[in-house]
mmCIF file of C-alpha atoms in Angstrom:
data_model
loop_
_atom_site.group_PDB
_atom_site.id
_atom_site.type_symbol
_atom_site.label_atom_id
_atom_site.label_comp_id
_atom_site.label_asym_id
_atom_site.label_seq_id
_atom_site.Cartn_x
_atom_site.Cartn_y
_atom_site.Cartn_z
ATOM 1 C CA GLY A 1 121.113 96.370 115.262
ATOM 2 C CA ASP A 2 121.853 98.174 112.100
ATOM 3 C CA SER A 3 119.108 98.853 109.910
ATOM 4 C CA VAL A 4 118.045 100.743 106.590
ATOM 5 C CA THR A 5 114.738 102.061 105.624
ATOM 6 C CA GLN A 6 113.879 103.074 102.140
ATOM 7 C CA MET A 7 110.768 104.385 100.253
ATOM 8 C CA GLU A 8 108.363 101.774 99.398
ATOM 9 C CA GLY A 9 107.695 101.331 95.674
ATOM 10 C CA PRO A 10 106.913 101.040 92.808
ATOM 11 C CA VAL A 11 107.699 104.190 91.762
ATOM 12 C CA THR A 12 106.819 105.006 87.939
ATOM 13 C CA LEU A 13 107.908 108.283 86.233
ATOM 14 C CA SER A 14 108.343 109.873 82.676
ATOM 15 C CA GLU A 15 111.262 109.934 80.996
ATOM 16 C CA GLU A 16 113.430 112.976 82.237
ATOM 17 C CA ALA A 17 111.511 113.457 85.290
ATOM 18 C CA PHE A 18 113.389 114.272 88.498
ATOM 19 C CA LEU A 19 113.848 111.331 90.804
ATOM 20 C CA THR A 20 114.331 111.021 94.631
ATOM 21 C CA ILE A 21 114.622 107.440 96.409
ATOM 22 C CA ASN A 22 114.424 108.360 100.058
ATOM 23 C CA CYS A 23 116.618 106.342 102.304
ATOM 24 C CA THR A 24 117.310 106.543 105.887
ATOM 25 C CA TYR A 25 119.357 104.428 108.398
ATOM 26 C CA THR A 26 120.036 103.502 111.755
ATOM 27 C CA ALA A 27 123.312 102.509 113.143
ATOM 28 C CA THR A 28 126.087 102.846 115.928
ATOM 29 C CA GLY A 29 129.018 104.463 115.073
ATOM 30 C CA TYR A 30 130.167 105.910 111.497
ATOM 31 C CA PRO A 31 128.622 103.397 108.597
ATOM 32 C CA SER A 32 129.750 103.339 105.081
ATOM 33 C CA LEU A 33 126.209 103.855 102.882
ATOM 34 C CA PHE A 34 125.718 102.421 99.439
ATOM 35 C CA TRP A 35 123.341 102.509 96.559
ATOM 36 C CA TYR A 36 122.914 99.109 94.397
ATOM 37 C CA VAL A 37 120.988 98.517 91.451
ATOM 38 C CA GLN A 38 119.452 95.317 89.980
ATOM 39 C CA TYR A 39 118.586 95.224 86.228
ATOM 40 C CA PRO A 40 115.795 92.690 85.364
ATOM 41 C CA GLY A 41 117.501 88.998 85.540
ATOM 42 C CA GLU A 42 120.588 90.386 86.715
ATOM 43 C CA GLY A 43 122.656 90.333 90.041
ATOM 44 C CA LEU A 44 123.140 93.608 92.015
ATOM 45 C CA GLN A 45 125.668 96.261 90.916
ATOM 46 C CA LEU A 46 127.279 99.018 93.245
ATOM 47 C CA LEU A 47 126.170 102.303 91.701
ATOM 48 C CA LEU A 48 127.770 104.571 94.408
ATOM 49 C CA LYS A 49 128.933 105.012 98.018
ATOM 50 C CA ALA A 50 129.923 107.632 100.482
ATOM 51 C CA THR A 51 132.064 106.483 103.487
ATOM 52 C CA LYS A 52 131.745 109.580 106.193
ATOM 53 C CA ALA A 53 129.701 112.365 106.591
ATOM 54 C CA ASP A 54 128.859 114.907 103.899
ATOM 55 C CA ASP A 55 130.406 112.915 101.361
ATOM 56 C CA LYS A 56 128.594 112.906 98.193
ATOM 57 C CA GLY A 57 128.309 109.801 96.075
ATOM 58 C CA SER A 58 128.009 109.858 92.099
ATOM 59 C CA ASN A 59 127.722 107.839 89.154
ATOM 60 C CA LYS A 60 125.809 107.894 85.914
ATOM 61 C CA GLY A 61 123.883 111.108 86.546
ATOM 62 C CA PHE A 62 122.973 109.601 90.139
ATOM 63 C CA GLU A 63 123.937 111.226 93.346
ATOM 64 C CA ALA A 64 123.619 110.710 97.118
ATOM 65 C CA THR A 65 124.756 112.710 100.002
ATOM 66 C CA TYR A 66 125.453 111.016 103.199
ATOM 67 C CA ARG A 67 123.633 113.139 105.976
ATOM 68 C CA LYS A 68 124.337 112.241 109.100
ATOM 69 C CA GLU A 69 122.047 114.718 111.222
ATOM 70 C CA THR A 70 119.227 113.467 109.595
ATOM 71 C CA THR A 71 120.755 109.920 109.145
ATOM 72 C CA SER A 72 119.909 109.930 105.557
ATOM 73 C CA PHE A 73 121.153 109.137 102.002
ATOM 74 C CA HIS A 74 118.285 110.102 99.435
ATOM 75 C CA LEU A 75 119.296 108.854 95.776
ATOM 76 C CA GLU A 76 118.570 111.699 93.003
ATOM 77 C CA LYS A 77 118.746 111.991 89.396
ATOM 78 C CA GLY A 78 118.011 115.247 87.733
ATOM 79 C CA SER A 79 116.620 113.502 84.397
ATOM 80 C CA VAL A 80 115.524 109.894 84.211
ATOM 81 C CA GLN A 81 115.999 107.625 81.425
ATOM 82 C CA VAL A 82 113.967 104.365 80.642
ATOM 83 C CA SER A 83 117.259 102.591 80.805
ATOM 84 C CA ASP A 84 117.237 103.400 84.600
ATOM 85 C CA SER A 85 114.169 101.059 84.880
ATOM 86 C CA ALA A 86 115.482 98.493 87.515
ATOM 87 C CA VAL A 87 115.162 97.999 91.594
ATOM 88 C CA TYR A 88 117.517 100.382 93.585
ATOM 89 C CA PHE A 89 118.434 99.140 96.964
ATOM 90 C CA CYS A 90 120.037 101.287 99.732
ATOM 91 C CA ALA A 91 122.455 99.543 101.992
ATOM 92 C CA LEU A 92 125.398 100.379 105.031
ATOM 93 C CA SER A 93 128.018 98.654 106.365
ATOM 94 C CA ASN A 94 129.719 99.120 109.730
ATOM 95 C CA PHE A 95 133.286 99.475 110.861
ATOM 96 C CA GLY A 96 134.716 95.746 111.878
ATOM 97 C CA ASN A 97 131.377 94.128 110.211
ATOM 98 C CA GLU A 98 131.825 92.427 106.804
ATOM 99 C CA LYS A 99 128.329 92.280 106.009
ATOM 100 C CA LEU A 100 126.012 94.670 104.275
ATOM 101 C CA THR A 101 122.604 95.752 105.479
ATOM 102 C CA PHE A 102 120.098 96.103 102.519
ATOM 103 C CA GLY A 103 116.853 98.118 102.520
ATOM 104 C CA THR A 104 114.085 96.376 100.854
ATOM 105 C CA GLY A 105 114.465 97.678 97.596
ATOM 106 C CA THR A 106 112.509 100.540 95.388
ATOM 107 C CA ARG A 107 111.557 99.429 92.131
ATOM 108 C CA LEU A 108 111.498 101.911 89.451
ATOM 109 C CA THR A 109 109.886 101.911 85.957
ATOM 110 C CA ILE A 110 110.428 104.973 83.363
ATOM 111 C CA ILE A 111 108.034 105.409 80.946
ATOM 112 C CA PRO A 112 108.604 107.220 77.442
ATOM 113 C CA ASP B 1 135.629 87.747 82.052
ATOM 114 C CA THR B 2 132.910 86.987 84.588
ATOM 115 C CA ALA B 3 134.004 88.376 87.920
ATOM 116 C CA VAL B 4 131.810 86.378 90.243
ATOM 117 C CA SER B 5 130.069 83.277 88.400
ATOM 118 C CA GLN B 6 127.560 81.049 89.985
ATOM 119 C CA THR B 7 125.955 77.679 88.842
ATOM 120 C CA PRO B 8 123.330 76.726 88.226
ATOM 121 C CA LYS B 9 121.213 79.558 87.099
ATOM 122 C CA TYR B 10 118.123 78.033 87.702
ATOM 123 C CA LEU B 11 117.275 75.171 89.571
ATOM 124 C CA VAL B 12 113.783 73.187 89.608
ATOM 125 C CA THR B 13 113.487 70.743 92.274
ATOM 126 C CA GLN B 14 111.100 68.460 94.349
ATOM 127 C CA MET B 15 110.745 68.767 98.109
ATOM 128 C CA GLY B 16 113.024 67.012 100.568
ATOM 129 C CA ASN B 17 115.806 66.743 97.664
ATOM 130 C CA ASP B 18 119.367 67.754 97.908
ATOM 131 C CA LYS B 19 120.733 70.398 95.864
ATOM 132 C CA SER B 20 123.791 72.483 95.497
ATOM 133 C CA ILE B 21 124.729 75.853 94.235
ATOM 134 C CA LYS B 22 128.536 76.798 93.309
ATOM 135 C CA CYS B 23 130.049 80.289 93.401
ATOM 136 C CA GLU B 24 133.429 81.289 91.878
ATOM 137 C CA GLN B 25 135.058 84.325 91.957
ATOM 138 C CA ASN B 26 138.230 85.570 89.919
ATOM 139 C CA LEU B 27 138.649 89.205 91.265
ATOM 140 C CA GLY B 28 140.904 87.894 94.213
ATOM 141 C CA HIS B 29 139.025 88.902 96.961
ATOM 142 C CA ASP B 30 139.312 87.472 100.515
ATOM 143 C CA THR B 31 135.498 87.694 101.389
ATOM 144 C CA MET B 32 132.610 85.833 99.845
ATOM 145 C CA TYR B 33 129.193 85.899 101.006
ATOM 146 C CA TRP B 34 125.597 84.144 100.417
ATOM 147 C CA TYR B 35 122.517 86.052 100.092
ATOM 148 C CA LYS B 36 119.017 84.930 99.706
ATOM 149 C CA GLN B 37 116.474 87.347 98.005
ATOM 150 C CA ASP B 38 113.146 86.577 98.280
ATOM 151 C CA SER B 39 109.810 86.822 96.174
ATOM 152 C CA LYS B 40 109.491 90.408 97.189
ATOM 153 C CA LYS B 41 113.213 91.193 96.714
ATOM 154 C CA PHE B 42 114.171 91.629 100.116
ATOM 155 C CA LEU B 43 117.689 90.443 100.730
ATOM 156 C CA LYS B 44 119.219 88.811 103.731
ATOM 157 C CA ILE B 45 122.534 87.598 104.273
ATOM 158 C CA MET B 46 123.475 83.723 105.188
ATOM 159 C CA PHE B 47 126.949 83.299 105.330
ATOM 160 C CA SER B 48 130.331 84.941 104.857
ATOM 161 C CA TYR B 49 133.883 83.506 104.760
ATOM 162 C CA ASN B 50 137.052 85.013 104.898
ATOM 163 C CA ASN B 51 140.046 83.051 103.482
ATOM 164 C CA LYS B 52 137.922 80.072 103.935
ATOM 165 C CA GLU B 53 137.087 80.545 107.656
ATOM 166 C CA LEU B 54 133.213 81.193 108.387
ATOM 167 C CA ILE B 55 132.759 84.970 109.640
ATOM 168 C CA ILE B 56 129.121 85.326 109.581
ATOM 169 C CA ASN B 57 126.571 82.600 110.052
ATOM 170 C CA GLU B 58 122.839 84.254 110.266
ATOM 171 C CA THR B 59 120.015 82.378 111.482
ATOM 172 C CA VAL B 60 119.459 79.783 109.070
ATOM 173 C CA PRO B 61 118.310 76.322 109.089
ATOM 174 C CA ASN B 62 120.969 73.460 109.596
ATOM 175 C CA ARG B 63 119.721 72.406 106.267
ATOM 176 C CA PHE B 64 122.134 74.997 104.749
ATOM 177 C CA SER B 65 125.459 74.118 104.737
ATOM 178 C CA PRO B 66 128.176 76.456 103.153
ATOM 179 C CA LYS B 67 131.676 75.006 101.898
ATOM 180 C CA SER B 68 134.705 77.006 101.187
ATOM 181 C CA PRO B 69 137.576 74.834 99.577
ATOM 182 C CA ASP B 70 139.549 77.742 98.575
ATOM 183 C CA LYS B 71 139.098 81.597 98.961
ATOM 184 C CA ALA B 72 137.881 81.653 94.985
ATOM 185 C CA HIS B 73 135.123 79.314 96.056
ATOM 186 C CA LEU B 74 131.971 79.420 98.276
ATOM 187 C CA ASN B 75 129.710 76.912 97.902
ATOM 188 C CA LEU B 76 126.255 76.426 99.150
ATOM 189 C CA HIS B 77 124.704 72.867 99.923
ATOM 190 C CA ILE B 78 121.077 72.476 100.781
ATOM 191 C CA ASN B 79 119.459 69.173 102.496
ATOM 192 C CA SER B 80 115.880 68.331 102.537
ATOM 193 C CA LEU B 81 114.650 71.095 100.373
ATOM 194 C CA GLU B 82 111.280 72.741 101.600
ATOM 195 C CA LEU B 83 108.915 75.050 99.733
ATOM 196 C CA GLY B 84 110.224 78.144 101.613
ATOM 197 C CA ASP B 85 113.455 77.908 100.184
ATOM 198 C CA SER B 86 112.499 78.877 96.809
ATOM 199 C CA ALA B 87 114.323 82.125 96.231
ATOM 200 C CA VAL B 88 117.218 83.435 94.393
ATOM 201 C CA TYR B 89 120.485 82.961 95.853
ATOM 202 C CA PHE B 90 123.102 85.692 95.126
ATOM 203 C CA CYS B 91 127.012 84.814 95.697
ATOM 204 C CA ALA B 92 129.001 88.019 96.445
ATOM 205 C CA SER B 93 132.759 88.908 97.007
ATOM 206 C CA SER B 94 134.254 91.819 98.598
ATOM 207 C CA THR B 95 137.231 94.035 98.777
ATOM 208 C CA LYS B 96 138.006 97.327 100.633
ATOM 209 C CA SER B 97 137.895 100.692 98.529
ATOM 210 C CA SER B 98 138.339 103.887 100.191
ATOM 211 C CA GLY B 99 137.721 101.995 103.741
ATOM 212 C CA ALA B 100 134.396 100.828 102.745
ATOM 213 C CA ASN B 101 133.433 97.064 102.089
ATOM 214 C CA VAL B 102 132.135 97.036 98.132
ATOM 215 C CA LEU B 103 130.454 93.730 97.150
ATOM 216 C CA THR B 104 130.440 92.462 93.666
ATOM 217 C CA PHE B 105 127.622 90.076 93.108
ATOM 218 C CA GLY B 106 126.970 87.090 90.946
ATOM 219 C CA ALA B 107 123.671 87.000 88.464
ATOM 220 C CA GLY B 108 121.886 84.946 90.983
ATOM 221 C CA SER B 109 120.634 81.326 91.057
ATOM 222 C CA ARG B 110 116.726 80.844 91.006
ATOM 223 C CA LEU B 111 115.934 77.792 93.117
ATOM 224 C CA THR B 112 112.387 76.419 92.749
ATOM 225 C CA VAL B 113 111.097 73.904 95.241
ATOM 226 C CA LEU B 114 108.071 72.184 94.095
#
């Protein structure tokens, strides 16, 4: 079945550091890929998505590129802020399947 | 205007009790979901309804029973609560965006079973 693997956390960085959170997937066909973010005490919010190979999703300075050859969708940000502290989830959905399959989440803490 | 709202936000109860969590969405979406998030933040789908019809039913004990009176509401009833049911339960609804199924989540209902 479909699955998502993302890097284990927690990740702690200083403000303005470069961020990468790795995500790889296993799926049949051509899934859509997502990053969701969960701020403390809140539900998940869509951060960005990509629906086909080589698409780049971007939002709030975050980017991720759909790489079919490496089955990856790594999340990057050039300069993180304290307000980026949250749990980040990589996810996929496959054609004809209504559900999202999530990775285990990566907790990110940014220190001033 | 809250897009996906769930009540209650917190629920503390004893083992063996029965409890319900309600969810409503005002986005006009056709599909709604219940997800369970455990203490390690792992998210697992439980159920999905499309226009009041059950379309996803993952391996969930029979003690959990979803009900969708209309496409804007999806409630979750849990019988004979057990310690392992303690978790945060998220309701979500979805629509297609650029061909992808995009979910909007509620703020969660934290259930604690003592």
